Coordinates of C-alpha atoms in Angstrom, one line a residue:
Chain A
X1 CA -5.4 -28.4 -1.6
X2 CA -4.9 -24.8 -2.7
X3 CA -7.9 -22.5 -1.4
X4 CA -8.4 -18.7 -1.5
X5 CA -11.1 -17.3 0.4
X6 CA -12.2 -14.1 -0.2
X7 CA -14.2 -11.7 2.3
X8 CA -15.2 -8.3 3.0
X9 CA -17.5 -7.6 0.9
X10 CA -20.8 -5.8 1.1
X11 CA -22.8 -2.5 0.4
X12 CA -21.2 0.8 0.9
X13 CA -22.0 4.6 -0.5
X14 CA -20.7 6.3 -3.2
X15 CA -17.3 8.0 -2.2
X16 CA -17.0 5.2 0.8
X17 CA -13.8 3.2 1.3
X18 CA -14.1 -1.0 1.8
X19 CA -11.0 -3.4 2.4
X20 CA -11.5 -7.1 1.1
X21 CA -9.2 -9.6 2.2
X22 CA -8.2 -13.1 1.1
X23 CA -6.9 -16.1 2.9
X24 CA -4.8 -18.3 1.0
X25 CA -4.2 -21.8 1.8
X26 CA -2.4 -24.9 0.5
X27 CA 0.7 -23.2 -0.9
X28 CA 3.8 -21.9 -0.4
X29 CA 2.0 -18.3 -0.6
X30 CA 5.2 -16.4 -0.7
X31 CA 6.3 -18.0 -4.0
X32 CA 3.4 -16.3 -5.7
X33 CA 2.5 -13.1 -7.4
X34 CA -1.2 -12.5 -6.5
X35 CA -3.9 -10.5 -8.1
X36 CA -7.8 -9.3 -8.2
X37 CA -10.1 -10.0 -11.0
X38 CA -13.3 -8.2 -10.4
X39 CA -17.1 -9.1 -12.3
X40 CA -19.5 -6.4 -12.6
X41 CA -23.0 -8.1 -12.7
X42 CA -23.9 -9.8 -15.8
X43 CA -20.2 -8.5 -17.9
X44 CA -17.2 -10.1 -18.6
X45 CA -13.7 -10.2 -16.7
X46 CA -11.5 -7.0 -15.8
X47 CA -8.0 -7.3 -14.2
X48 CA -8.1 -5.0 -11.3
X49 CA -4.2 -5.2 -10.1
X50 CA -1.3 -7.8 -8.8
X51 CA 1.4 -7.8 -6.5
X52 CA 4.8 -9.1 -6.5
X53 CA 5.1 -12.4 -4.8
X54 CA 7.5 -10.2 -2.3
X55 CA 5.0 -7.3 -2.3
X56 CA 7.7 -4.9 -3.7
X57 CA 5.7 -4.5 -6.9
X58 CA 2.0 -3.7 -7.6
X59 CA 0.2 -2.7 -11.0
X60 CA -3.0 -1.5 -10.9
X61 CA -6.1 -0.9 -14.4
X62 CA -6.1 2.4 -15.1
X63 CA -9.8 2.1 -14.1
X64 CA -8.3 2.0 -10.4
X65 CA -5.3 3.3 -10.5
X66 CA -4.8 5.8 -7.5
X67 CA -8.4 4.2 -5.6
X68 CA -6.9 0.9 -4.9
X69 CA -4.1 -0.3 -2.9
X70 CA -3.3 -4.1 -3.2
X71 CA -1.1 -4.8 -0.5
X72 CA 0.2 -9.1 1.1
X73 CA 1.1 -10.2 4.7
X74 CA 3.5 -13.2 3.7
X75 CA 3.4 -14.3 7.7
X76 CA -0.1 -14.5 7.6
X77 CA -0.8 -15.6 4.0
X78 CA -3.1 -13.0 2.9
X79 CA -4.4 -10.4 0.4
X80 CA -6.0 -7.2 0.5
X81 CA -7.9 -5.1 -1.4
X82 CA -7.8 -1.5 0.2
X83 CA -10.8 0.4 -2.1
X84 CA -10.6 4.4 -1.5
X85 CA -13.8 6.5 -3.5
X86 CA -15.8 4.1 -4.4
X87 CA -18.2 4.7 -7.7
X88 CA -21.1 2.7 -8.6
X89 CA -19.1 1.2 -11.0
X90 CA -17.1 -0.5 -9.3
X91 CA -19.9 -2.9 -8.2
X92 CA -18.7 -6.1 -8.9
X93 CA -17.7 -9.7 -7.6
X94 CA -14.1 -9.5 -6.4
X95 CA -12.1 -12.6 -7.3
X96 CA -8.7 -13.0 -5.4
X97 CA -6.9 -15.5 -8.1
X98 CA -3.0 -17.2 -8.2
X99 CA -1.4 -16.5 -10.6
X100 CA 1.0 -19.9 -11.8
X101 CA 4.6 -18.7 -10.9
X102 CA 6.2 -16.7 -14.4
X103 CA 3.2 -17.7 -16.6
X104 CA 1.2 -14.8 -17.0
X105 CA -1.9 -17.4 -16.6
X106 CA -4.4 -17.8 -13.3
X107 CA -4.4 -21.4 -12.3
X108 CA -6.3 -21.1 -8.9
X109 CA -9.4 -18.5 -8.4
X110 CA -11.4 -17.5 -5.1
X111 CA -15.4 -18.0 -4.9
X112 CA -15.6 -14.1 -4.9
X113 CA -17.0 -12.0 -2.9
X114 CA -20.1 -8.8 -3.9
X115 CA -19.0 -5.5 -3.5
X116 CA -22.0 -3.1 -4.2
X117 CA -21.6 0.5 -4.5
X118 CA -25.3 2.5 -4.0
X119 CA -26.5 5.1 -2.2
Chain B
X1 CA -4.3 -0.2 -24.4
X2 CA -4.4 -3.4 -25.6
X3 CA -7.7 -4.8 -26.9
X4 CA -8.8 -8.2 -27.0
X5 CA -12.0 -9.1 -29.3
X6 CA -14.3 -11.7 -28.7
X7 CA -17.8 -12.7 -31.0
X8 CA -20.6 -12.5 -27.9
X9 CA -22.4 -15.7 -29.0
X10 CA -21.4 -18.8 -30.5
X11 CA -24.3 -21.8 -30.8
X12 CA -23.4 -25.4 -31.6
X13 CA -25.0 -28.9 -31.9
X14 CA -23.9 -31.6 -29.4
X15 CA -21.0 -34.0 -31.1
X16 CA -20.5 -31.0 -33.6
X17 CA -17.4 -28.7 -33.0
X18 CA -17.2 -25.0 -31.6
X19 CA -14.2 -22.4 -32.8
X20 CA -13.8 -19.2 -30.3
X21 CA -12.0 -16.2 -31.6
X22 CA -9.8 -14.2 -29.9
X23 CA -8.9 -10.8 -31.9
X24 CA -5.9 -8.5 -30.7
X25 CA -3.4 -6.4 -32.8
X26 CA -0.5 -8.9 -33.3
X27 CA -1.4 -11.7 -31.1
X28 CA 0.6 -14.4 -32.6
X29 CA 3.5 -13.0 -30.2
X30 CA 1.6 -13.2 -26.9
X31 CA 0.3 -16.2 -24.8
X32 CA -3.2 -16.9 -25.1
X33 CA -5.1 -18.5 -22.1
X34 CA -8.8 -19.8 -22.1
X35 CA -10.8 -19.9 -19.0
X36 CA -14.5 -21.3 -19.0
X37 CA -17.0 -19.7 -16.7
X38 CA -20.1 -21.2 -16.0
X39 CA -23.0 -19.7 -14.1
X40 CA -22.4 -18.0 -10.4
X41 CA -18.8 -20.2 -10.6
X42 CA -15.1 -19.0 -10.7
X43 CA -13.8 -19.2 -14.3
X44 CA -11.7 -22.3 -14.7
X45 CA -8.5 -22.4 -16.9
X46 CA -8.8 -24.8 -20.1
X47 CA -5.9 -24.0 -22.4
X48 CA -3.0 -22.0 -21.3
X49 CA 0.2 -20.9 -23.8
X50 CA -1.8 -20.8 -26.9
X51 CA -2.7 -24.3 -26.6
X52 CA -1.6 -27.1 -23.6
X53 CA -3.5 -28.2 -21.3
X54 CA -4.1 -27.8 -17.4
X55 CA -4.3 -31.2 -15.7
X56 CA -8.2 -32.8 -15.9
X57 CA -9.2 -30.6 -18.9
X58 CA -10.1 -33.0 -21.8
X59 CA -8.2 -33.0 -25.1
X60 CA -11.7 -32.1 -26.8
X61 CA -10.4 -28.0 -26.0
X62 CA -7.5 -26.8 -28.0
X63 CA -6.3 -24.1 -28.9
X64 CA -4.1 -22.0 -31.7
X65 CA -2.6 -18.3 -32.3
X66 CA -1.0 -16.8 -35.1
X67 CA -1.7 -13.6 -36.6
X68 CA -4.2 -11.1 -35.2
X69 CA -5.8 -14.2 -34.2
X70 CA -6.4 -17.1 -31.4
X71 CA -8.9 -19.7 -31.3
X72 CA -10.5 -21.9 -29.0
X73 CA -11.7 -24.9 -30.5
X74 CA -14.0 -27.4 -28.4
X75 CA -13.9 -30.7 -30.5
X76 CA -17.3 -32.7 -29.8
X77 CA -19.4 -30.7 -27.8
X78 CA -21.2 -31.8 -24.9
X79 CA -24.1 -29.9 -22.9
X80 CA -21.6 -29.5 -20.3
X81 CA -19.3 -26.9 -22.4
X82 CA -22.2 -24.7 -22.3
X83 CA -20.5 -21.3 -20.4
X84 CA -19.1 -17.9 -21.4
X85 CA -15.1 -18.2 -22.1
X86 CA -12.6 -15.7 -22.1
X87 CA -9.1 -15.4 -23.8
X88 CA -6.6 -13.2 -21.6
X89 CA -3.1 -12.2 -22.1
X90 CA -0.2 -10.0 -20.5
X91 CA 0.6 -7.1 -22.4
X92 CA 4.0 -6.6 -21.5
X93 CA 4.3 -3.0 -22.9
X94 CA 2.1 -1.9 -19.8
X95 CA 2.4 -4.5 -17.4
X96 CA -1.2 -5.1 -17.6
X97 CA -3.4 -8.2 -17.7
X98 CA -6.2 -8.3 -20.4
X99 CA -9.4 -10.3 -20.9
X100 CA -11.2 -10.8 -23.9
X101 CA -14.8 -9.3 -24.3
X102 CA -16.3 -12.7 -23.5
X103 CA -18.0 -15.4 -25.5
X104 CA -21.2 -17.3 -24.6
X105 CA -21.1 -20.6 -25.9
X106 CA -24.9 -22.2 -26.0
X107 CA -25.1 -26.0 -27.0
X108 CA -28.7 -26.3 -29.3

């Protein structure tokens, strides 16, 4: 069965980098265009950024354009989330999320994982 | 950037129906998708394209666009489809990804 696993999350400063990763399972992970979907607590959804299922394409929110770096290891089947200058509003859960090949929809979602920005 | 508008709350008997809008400047020429999101859980897809079905999701969610405006309808509610839902499209004019605002659906 398909499973995404999401890790790397934690506590970290203002102006502090993290790197979250995801392991993807189940599927034929080079087939797929990937993204994040991040949660800040107690708000809705926000698209954070995809890449190509051949990681020659990424587009990133203008919230995180130019901070984040999505970037895929098809031999290893994983995803990462490089985060540069964190603010304390990007404190959020992280969701790494499939999305169904040329749909535009996310059929498949990680459990998330907390990333909390604070001094 | 493109906007998608969402009522915050929407309360509805059990066996009584439940209509979710979706707002967003010509609409009716993008795919609508519905996810459901139910306390510390991953949101779960309901209705993708405007208004089919992902395998296991009952027929009582459905869904319409036209307009300015989509809907999620949840025919005969049940405790269970208490959870916040959220329309999302692709806005291909920036290759960007967009969530509603979020609606929290409470069952009385």
């Amino acid at each position: 069965q398909v499973q995404l696993v999401e890790s790397g999350g934690g506590v970290v400063q203002p102006g502090r980098s993290l790197r979250l990763s995801c392991a993807a399972s189940g599927f034929t992970f080079i087939n797929y265009a990937m993204h994040w979907v991040r949660q800040a607590p107690g708000k809705g959804l926000e698209w954070v950024g995809l890449i190509s299922y051949d990681g020659r394409n990424e587009y990133y929110a203008d919230s995180v354009k130019g901070r984040f770096t999505i970037s895929r290891d098809n031999s290893k089947n994983t995803l990462s989330l490089q985060m540069n200058s964190l603010r304390a509003e990007d404190t959020a859960v992280y969701y790494c999320v499939r999305e169904a090949i040329l749909t535009g929809y996310y059929n498949y979602w990680g459990q998330g994982t907390l990333v909390t920005v604070s001094s | 950037s493109y906007v998608l508008t969402q009522p915050p709350s929407v309360s509805v008997a059990p066996g009584q129906t439940a209509r979710i809008t979706c707002g967003g400047n010509n609409i009716g020429s993008k795919s609508v998708h519905w996810y459901q999101q139910k306390p510390g859980q991953a949101p779960v897809l309901v209705v993708y394209d405007d208004s089919d079905w992902p395998s296991g999701i009952p027929e009582r969610f459905s869904g319409s666009n036209s307009g300015n405006t989509a809907t999620l309808t949840i025919s005969r509610v049940e405790a269970g489809d208490e959870a916040d839902y959220y329309c999302q499209v692709w806005d291909a004019s920036s290759d960007h990804y967009v969530f509603g605002t979020g609606t929290k659906v409470t069952v009385l």
